[in-house]
PDB file of C-alpha atoms in Angstrom:
ATOM      1  CA  MET A   1       0.000   0.000   0.000  1.00  0.00           C
ATOM      2  CA  LEU A   2       1.345   3.430  -0.946  1.00  0.00           C
ATOM      3  CA  PRO A   3       1.810   5.709   2.069  1.00  0.00           C
ATOM      4  CA  TYR A   4       0.413   8.946   0.569  1.00  0.00           C
ATOM      5  CA  THR A   5      -2.776   9.658  -1.356  1.00  0.00           C
ATOM      6  CA  ASP A   6      -1.510  13.040  -2.577  1.00  0.00           C
ATOM      7  CA  ARG A   7       0.664  15.985  -1.532  1.00  0.00           C
ATOM      8  CA  LYS A   8      -2.009  17.454   0.764  1.00  0.00           C
ATOM      9  CA  VAL A   9      -2.225  14.240   2.769  1.00  0.00           C
ATOM     10  CA  ALA A  10       1.567  13.968   2.788  1.00  0.00           C
ATOM     11  CA  GLY A  11       1.815  17.518   4.138  1.00  0.00           C
ATOM     12  CA  ARG A  12      -0.554  16.745   6.990  1.00  0.00           C
ATOM     13  CA  VAL A  13       1.370  13.605   7.923  1.00  0.00           C
ATOM     14  CA  LEU A  14       4.616  15.561   7.800  1.00  0.00           C
ATOM     15  CA  ALA A  15       3.125  18.328   9.943  1.00  0.00           C
ATOM     16  CA  ARG A  16       2.310  15.801  12.669  1.00  0.00           C
ATOM     17  CA  ALA A  17       5.905  14.576  12.592  1.00  0.00           C
ATOM     18  CA  LEU A  18       7.034  18.205  12.986  1.00  0.00           C
ATOM     19  CA  GLU A  19       4.862  18.807  16.047  1.00  0.00           C
ATOM     20  CA  PRO A  20       7.903  19.576  18.282  1.00  0.00           C
ATOM     21  CA  TRP A  21       8.393  22.784  16.259  1.00  0.00           C
ATOM     22  CA  ARG A  22       4.872  24.083  16.861  1.00  0.00           C
ATOM     23  CA  GLY A  23       5.030  27.374  18.716  1.00  0.00           C
ATOM     24  CA  THR A  24       8.456  28.347  17.358  1.00  0.00           C
ATOM     25  CA  ARG A  25       6.881  30.490  14.597  1.00  0.00           C
ATOM     26  CA  PRO A  26       8.945  28.624  12.010  1.00  0.00           C
ATOM     27  CA  LEU A  27       9.645  29.984   8.568  1.00  0.00           C
ATOM     28  CA  VAL A  28       8.575  27.173   6.239  1.00  0.00           C
ATOM     29  CA  LEU A  29      10.462  27.411   2.949  1.00  0.00           C
ATOM     30  CA  ALA A  30       8.980  25.134   0.304  1.00  0.00           C
ATOM     31  CA  LEU A  31      10.919  23.958  -2.741  1.00  0.00           C
ATOM     32  CA  PRO A  32       8.796  24.589  -5.864  1.00  0.00           C
ATOM     33  CA  ARG A  33       6.910  23.226  -7.398  1.00  0.00           C
ATOM     34  CA  GLY A  34       5.984  20.001  -5.612  1.00  0.00           C
ATOM     35  CA  GLY A  35       7.053  21.129  -2.165  1.00  0.00           C
ATOM     36  CA  VAL A  36       4.616  24.057  -2.092  1.00  0.00           C
ATOM     37  CA  PRO A  37       1.354  22.179  -1.323  1.00  0.00           C
ATOM     38  CA  VAL A  38       3.234  20.095   1.256  1.00  0.00           C
ATOM     39  CA  GLY A  39       4.752  23.211   2.812  1.00  0.00           C
ATOM     40  CA  TYR A  40       1.359  24.923   2.933  1.00  0.00           C
ATOM     41  CA  GLU A  41      -0.045  22.158   5.141  1.00  0.00           C
ATOM     42  CA  VAL A  42       3.047  22.231   7.372  1.00  0.00           C
ATOM     43  CA  ALA A  43       2.999  26.012   7.823  1.00  0.00           C
ATOM     44  CA  ARG A  44      -0.725  26.081   8.569  1.00  0.00           C
ATOM     45  CA  ALA A  45      -0.500  23.262  11.127  1.00  0.00           C
ATOM     46  CA  LEU A  46       2.537  24.694  12.931  1.00  0.00           C
ATOM     47  CA  GLY A  47       1.449  28.336  12.900  1.00  0.00           C
ATOM     48  CA  GLY A  48       4.392  29.208  10.682  1.00  0.00           C
ATOM     49  CA  GLU A  49       5.030  31.508   7.743  1.00  0.00           C
ATOM     50  CA  LEU A  50       5.187  30.049   4.221  1.00  0.00           C
ATOM     51  CA  ASP A  51       7.624  31.193   1.569  1.00  0.00           C
ATOM     52  CA  LEU A  52       9.911  29.641  -1.022  1.00  0.00           C
ATOM     53  CA  MET A  53      13.435  28.318  -1.299  1.00  0.00           C
ATOM     54  CA  LEU A  54      14.204  28.448  -4.995  1.00  0.00           C
ATOM     55  CA  VAL A  55      16.485  25.621  -6.056  1.00  0.00           C
ATOM     56  CA  ARG A  56      17.128  24.034  -9.445  1.00  0.00           C
ATOM     57  CA  LYS A  57      18.499  20.577 -10.043  1.00  0.00           C
ATOM     58  CA  LEU A  58      21.444  20.261 -12.430  1.00  0.00           C
ATOM     59  CA  GLY A  59      20.468  17.214 -14.449  1.00  0.00           C
ATOM     60  CA  VAL A  60      22.915  15.056 -16.381  1.00  0.00           C
ATOM     61  CA  PRO A  61      22.295  15.986 -20.055  1.00  0.00           C
ATOM     62  CA  SER A  62      21.865  12.368 -21.153  1.00  0.00           C
ATOM     63  CA  GLN A  63      19.761  11.505 -18.059  1.00  0.00           C
ATOM     64  CA  PRO A  64      17.947  14.693 -16.958  1.00  0.00           C
ATOM     65  CA  GLU A  65      16.310  13.000 -13.956  1.00  0.00           C
ATOM     66  CA  LEU A  66      19.742  12.129 -12.528  1.00  0.00           C
ATOM     67  CA  ALA A  67      21.102  15.045 -10.495  1.00  0.00           C
ATOM     68  CA  MET A  68      24.762  15.928 -10.877  1.00  0.00           C
ATOM     69  CA  GLY A  69      24.164  18.869  -8.541  1.00  0.00           C
ATOM     70  CA  ALA A  70      21.881  21.794  -7.803  1.00  0.00           C
ATOM     71  CA  ILE A  71      21.862  25.583  -7.556  1.00  0.00           C
ATOM     72  CA  ALA A  72      19.935  27.900  -5.240  1.00  0.00           C
ATOM     73  CA  SER A  73      19.210  31.598  -4.902  1.00  0.00           C
ATOM     74  CA  GLY A  74      22.218  33.575  -3.758  1.00  0.00           C
ATOM     75  CA  GLY A  75      24.698  31.874  -6.094  1.00  0.00           C
ATOM     76  CA  VAL A  76      24.858  28.611  -4.136  1.00  0.00           C
ATOM     77  CA  ARG A  77      25.996  25.551  -6.101  1.00  0.00           C
ATOM     78  CA  VAL A  78      26.293  21.988  -4.786  1.00  0.00           C
ATOM     79  CA  LEU A  79      27.739  19.186  -6.929  1.00  0.00           C
ATOM     80  CA  ASN A  80      27.139  15.468  -6.553  1.00  0.00           C
ATOM     81  CA  GLU A  81      30.808  14.587  -6.933  1.00  0.00           C
ATOM     82  CA  ASP A  82      30.123  10.845  -7.180  1.00  0.00           C
ATOM     83  CA  VAL A  83      27.865  11.318 -10.220  1.00  0.00           C
ATOM     84  CA  VAL A  84      30.213  13.848 -11.843  1.00  0.00           C
ATOM     85  CA  ALA A  85      33.211  11.546 -11.440  1.00  0.00           C
ATOM     86  CA  SER A  86      31.500   8.287 -12.424  1.00  0.00           C
ATOM     87  CA  LEU A  87      30.097   9.778 -15.650  1.00  0.00           C
ATOM     88  CA  GLY A  88      33.194  11.838 -16.474  1.00  0.00           C
ATOM     89  CA  ILE A  89      31.230  15.090 -16.691  1.00  0.00           C
ATOM     90  CA  GLY A  90      33.488  18.022 -17.574  1.00  0.00           C
ATOM     91  CA  PRO A  91      33.326  21.594 -16.246  1.00  0.00           C
ATOM     92  CA  GLU A  92      32.051  22.934 -19.583  1.00  0.00           C
ATOM     93  CA  THR A  93      28.999  20.681 -19.367  1.00  0.00           C
ATOM     94  CA  ILE A  94      28.348  21.690 -15.762  1.00  0.00           C
ATOM     95  CA  GLU A  95      28.582  25.402 -16.625  1.00  0.00           C
ATOM     96  CA  ALA A  96      26.238  25.052 -19.611  1.00  0.00           C
ATOM     97  CA  VAL A  97      23.571  23.263 -17.579  1.00  0.00           C
ATOM     98  CA  ALA A  98      24.003  25.687 -14.664  1.00  0.00           C
ATOM     99  CA  ALA A  99      23.526  28.734 -16.913  1.00  0.00           C
ATOM    100  CA  GLU A 100      20.266  27.338 -18.259  1.00  0.00           C
ATOM    101  CA  GLU A 101      18.963  26.505 -14.793  1.00  0.00           C
ATOM    102  CA  GLU A 102      19.994  29.904 -13.375  1.00  0.00           C
ATOM    103  CA  ALA A 103      17.828  31.575 -16.024  1.00  0.00           C
ATOM    104  CA  GLU A 104      14.877  29.395 -14.997  1.00  0.00           C
ATOM    105  CA  LEU A 105      15.527  30.136 -11.316  1.00  0.00           C
ATOM    106  CA  ARG A 106      15.335  33.889 -11.992  1.00  0.00           C
ATOM    107  CA  ARG A 107      12.149  33.409 -14.033  1.00  0.00           C
ATOM    108  CA  ARG A 108      10.524  31.546 -11.159  1.00  0.00           C
ATOM    109  CA  GLU A 109      11.530  34.236  -8.671  1.00  0.00           C
ATOM    110  CA  ARG A 110       9.635  36.797 -10.760  1.00  0.00           C
ATOM    111  CA  ALA A 111       6.694  34.496 -11.524  1.00  0.00           C
ATOM    112  CA  TYR A 112       6.043  33.280  -7.986  1.00  0.00           C
ATOM    113  CA  ARG A 113       6.951  36.224  -5.788  1.00  0.00           C
ATOM    114  CA  GLY A 114       6.805  39.344  -7.955  1.00  0.00           C
ATOM    115  CA  GLU A 115       8.071  42.271  -5.880  1.00  0.00           C
ATOM    116  CA  ARG A 116       7.332  40.705  -2.484  1.00  0.00           C
ATOM    117  CA  PRO A 117      10.328  41.210  -0.145  1.00  0.00           C
ATOM    118  CA  TRP A 118      12.224  38.067   0.825  1.00  0.00           C
ATOM    119  CA  PRO A 119      11.795  37.051   4.484  1.00  0.00           C
ATOM    120  CA  GLU A 120      14.636  37.439   6.963  1.00  0.00           C
ATOM    121  CA  LEU A 121      16.140  34.088   7.952  1.00  0.00           C
ATOM    122  CA  ALA A 122      18.600  35.381  10.559  1.00  0.00           C
ATOM    123  CA  GLY A 123      17.874  34.019  14.023  1.00  0.00           C
ATOM    124  CA  ARG A 124      14.804  32.043  12.935  1.00  0.00           C
ATOM    125  CA  THR A 125      13.875  28.385  12.814  1.00  0.00           C
ATOM    126  CA  VAL A 126      13.741  27.472   9.122  1.00  0.00           C
ATOM    127  CA  ILE A 127      11.977  24.328   7.912  1.00  0.00           C
ATOM    128  CA  LEU A 128      12.896  23.340   4.345  1.00  0.00           C
ATOM    129  CA  VAL A 129      10.106  21.275   2.789  1.00  0.00           C
ATOM    130  CA  ASP A 130       9.852  19.217  -0.392  1.00  0.00           C
ATOM    131  CA  ASP A 131       7.423  16.511  -1.520  1.00  0.00           C
ATOM    132  CA  GLY A 132      10.224  13.949  -1.369  1.00  0.00           C
ATOM    133  CA  ILE A 133      14.003  13.694  -1.553  1.00  0.00           C
ATOM    134  CA  ALA A 134      15.924  11.354  -3.858  1.00  0.00           C
ATOM    135  CA  THR A 135      19.678  12.013  -4.166  1.00  0.00           C
ATOM    136  CA  GLY A 136      19.545  14.995  -1.816  1.00  0.00           C
ATOM    137  CA  ALA A 137      21.489  17.326  -4.141  1.00  0.00           C
ATOM    138  CA  THR A 138      18.636  19.828  -4.396  1.00  0.00           C
ATOM    139  CA  MET A 139      17.989  19.849  -0.658  1.00  0.00           C
ATOM    140  CA  ARG A 140      21.703  20.176   0.119  1.00  0.00           C
ATOM    141  CA  ALA A 141      21.783  23.324  -2.029  1.00  0.00           C
ATOM    142  CA  ALA A 142      18.747  24.602  -0.129  1.00  0.00           C
ATOM    143  CA  VAL A 143      20.468  23.957   3.214  1.00  0.00           C
ATOM    144  CA  ALA A 144      23.609  25.778   2.054  1.00  0.00           C
ATOM    145  CA  ALA A 145      21.592  28.759   0.806  1.00  0.00           C
ATOM    146  CA  ALA A 146      19.669  28.973   4.077  1.00  0.00           C
ATOM    147  CA  ARG A 147      22.771  28.506   6.244  1.00  0.00           C
ATOM    148  CA  ALA A 148      24.449  31.485   4.581  1.00  0.00           C
ATOM    149  CA  GLN A 149      21.693  33.730   5.984  1.00  0.00           C
ATOM    150  CA  GLY A 150      22.258  32.873   9.648  1.00  0.00           C
ATOM    151  CA  PRO A 151      19.123  31.046  10.832  1.00  0.00           C
ATOM    152  CA  ARG A 152      18.949  29.748  14.389  1.00  0.00           C
ATOM    153  CA  GLU A 153      18.071  26.239  13.218  1.00  0.00           C
ATOM    154  CA  ILE A 154      17.574  24.444   9.892  1.00  0.00           C
ATOM    155  CA  VAL A 155      15.159  21.525   9.734  1.00  0.00           C
ATOM    156  CA  VAL A 156      14.911  19.437   6.557  1.00  0.00           C
ATOM    157  CA  ALA A 157      11.477  17.864   6.143  1.00  0.00           C
ATOM    158  CA  ALA A 158       9.935  15.659   3.464  1.00  0.00           C
ATOM    159  CA  PRO A 159       7.328  12.894   3.424  1.00  0.00           C
ATOM    160  CA  VAL A 160       9.670  10.307   1.895  1.00  0.00           C
ATOM    161  CA  ALA A 161      13.386   9.782   1.210  1.00  0.00           C
ATOM    162  CA  PRO A 162      15.863   6.884   1.073  1.00  0.00           C
ATOM    163  CA  PRO A 163      17.808   6.092   4.261  1.00  0.00           C
ATOM    164  CA  ASP A 164      21.248   6.939   2.833  1.00  0.00           C
ATOM    165  CA  THR A 165      20.079  10.390   1.723  1.00  0.00           C
ATOM    166  CA  VAL A 166      18.573  11.041   5.154  1.00  0.00           C
ATOM    167  CA  ALA A 167      21.880  10.070   6.784  1.00  0.00           C
ATOM    168  CA  ARG A 168      23.823  12.464   4.552  1.00  0.00           C
ATOM    169  CA  LEU A 169      21.427  15.351   5.193  1.00  0.00           C
ATOM    170  CA  ARG A 170      21.711  14.843   8.957  1.00  0.00           C
ATOM    171  CA  ARG A 171      25.356  15.868   8.644  1.00  0.00           C
ATOM    172  CA  GLU A 172      24.356  19.198   7.081  1.00  0.00           C
ATOM    173  CA  ALA A 173      21.045  20.214   8.702  1.00  0.00           C
ATOM    174  CA  ASP A 174      20.287  20.606  12.407  1.00  0.00           C
ATOM    175  CA  ALA A 175      17.421  18.114  12.160  1.00  0.00           C
ATOM    176  CA  VAL A 176      15.898  15.896   9.466  1.00  0.00           C
ATOM    177  CA  VAL A 177      12.266  14.757   9.649  1.00  0.00           C
ATOM    178  CA  VAL A 178      11.153  12.115   7.120  1.00  0.00           C
ATOM    179  CA  PRO A 179       8.221   9.855   8.110  1.00  0.00           C
ATOM    180  CA  GLU A 180       8.854   7.256   5.373  1.00  0.00           C
ATOM    181  CA  THR A 181      12.352   5.967   4.532  1.00  0.00           C
ATOM    182  CA  PRO A 182      11.755   2.967   2.239  1.00  0.00           C
ATOM    183  CA  GLU A 183      14.481   0.746   0.866  1.00  0.00           C
ATOM    184  CA  PRO A 184      14.715   0.123  -2.029  1.00  0.00           C
ATOM    185  CA  PHE A 185      13.557   3.641  -2.826  1.00  0.00           C
ATOM    186  CA  TRP A 186      12.917   3.851  -6.612  1.00  0.00           C
ATOM    187  CA  ALA A 187      11.428   7.332  -7.272  1.00  0.00           C
ATOM    188  CA  ILE A 188       9.480   9.891  -5.233  1.00  0.00           C
ATOM    189  CA  GLY A 189       6.307   9.523  -7.295  1.00  0.00           C
ATOM    190  CA  GLN A 190       6.219   5.787  -6.570  1.00  0.00           C
ATOM    191  CA  TRP A 191       5.177   6.579  -2.989  1.00  0.00           C
ATOM    192  CA  TYR A 192       2.104   8.612  -3.962  1.00  0.00           C
ATOM    193  CA  VAL A 193      -1.218   7.475  -5.402  1.00  0.00           C
ATOM    194  CA  ALA A 194      -1.654  10.849  -7.157  1.00  0.00           C
ATOM    195  CA  PHE A 195       1.511  12.756  -8.060  1.00  0.00           C
ATOM    196  CA  PRO A 196       0.620  15.262 -10.805  1.00  0.00           C
ATOM    197  CA  GLN A 197       2.978  17.913 -12.098  1.00  0.00           C
ATOM    198  CA  LEU A 198       2.073  21.378 -10.795  1.00  0.00           C
ATOM    199  CA  ASP A 199       2.132  24.465 -12.989  1.00  0.00           C
ATOM    200  CA  ASP A 200       3.165  28.000 -12.071  1.00  0.00           C
ATOM    201  CA  GLU A 201      -0.411  29.202 -11.538  1.00  0.00           C
ATOM    202  CA  GLU A 202      -1.106  26.435  -9.017  1.00  0.00           C
ATOM    203  CA  VAL A 203       2.009  27.465  -7.082  1.00  0.00           C
ATOM    204  CA  ARG A 204       0.978  31.142  -7.140  1.00  0.00           C
ATOM    205  CA  ALA A 205      -2.548  30.261  -5.975  1.00  0.00           C
ATOM    206  CA  ILE A 206      -1.257  28.331  -2.948  1.00  0.00           C
ATOM    207  CA  LEU A 207       1.127  31.136  -2.024  1.00  0.00           C
ATOM    208  CA  ARG A 208      -1.605  33.776  -2.360  1.00  0.00           C
ATOM    209  CA  ARG A 209      -3.895  31.771  -0.092  1.00  0.00           C
ATOM    210  CA  ALA A 210      -1.156  31.289   2.496  1.00  0.00           C
ATOM    211  CA  TRP A 211      -0.145  34.956   2.475  1.00  0.00           C
ATOM    212  CA  GLU A 212      -3.773  36.124   2.719  1.00  0.00           C
ATOM    213  CA  GLU A 213      -4.352  33.809   5.692  1.00  0.00           C
ATOM    214  CA  GLU A 214      -1.194  35.076   7.400  1.00  0.00           C
ATOM    215  CA  ALA A 215      -2.245  38.702   6.862  1.00  0.00           C
ATOM    216  CA  ALA A 216      -5.690  37.975   8.320  1.00  0.00           C
ATOM    217  CA  GLY A 217      -4.090  36.445  11.408  1.00  0.00           C
TER     218      GLY A 217
END
């Protein structure tokens, strides 16, 4: 039986696992697109503030789903050295893929947030949320980008991830919360009944709802 019906259900399960952080007014930073509906449920349950952590995977050109690294806002770049070395990927290839993904990252910043000021991370509890974690390259870039801004604590949270990725992330984040750690892992979508691709308008709609609810108190 698959553990999650959809991202909303996964977010509610994850929120229960994050109960120790209720009352800390956490800043929940969701990784678009799939992490946004999960992050919405977490922020609402914990009384936190929802925003984004914009990260782009650097896919291997011949196997785009395989991450050779990731980039994040603020010029952060994390490489999966094992993948780069095993496939003999040269610096020119990495730079070409990174340039393309940096352009998409900037486009998403404009599309999702417009002119809204970025939240201050300094001194706050930051919970980084995605709908699942595979290699961890994207989340590691998110942790590095958040760490550079001086938060009090960084919590990595996702509904599902493989055990080895969770172990690696525990060396970089202050806490890692993942309710399901199956082995073998396969792919994130394998652990959901419904796992549709989200478009930009769906992401904007969730953010608008969250920000309106926060403004209303």
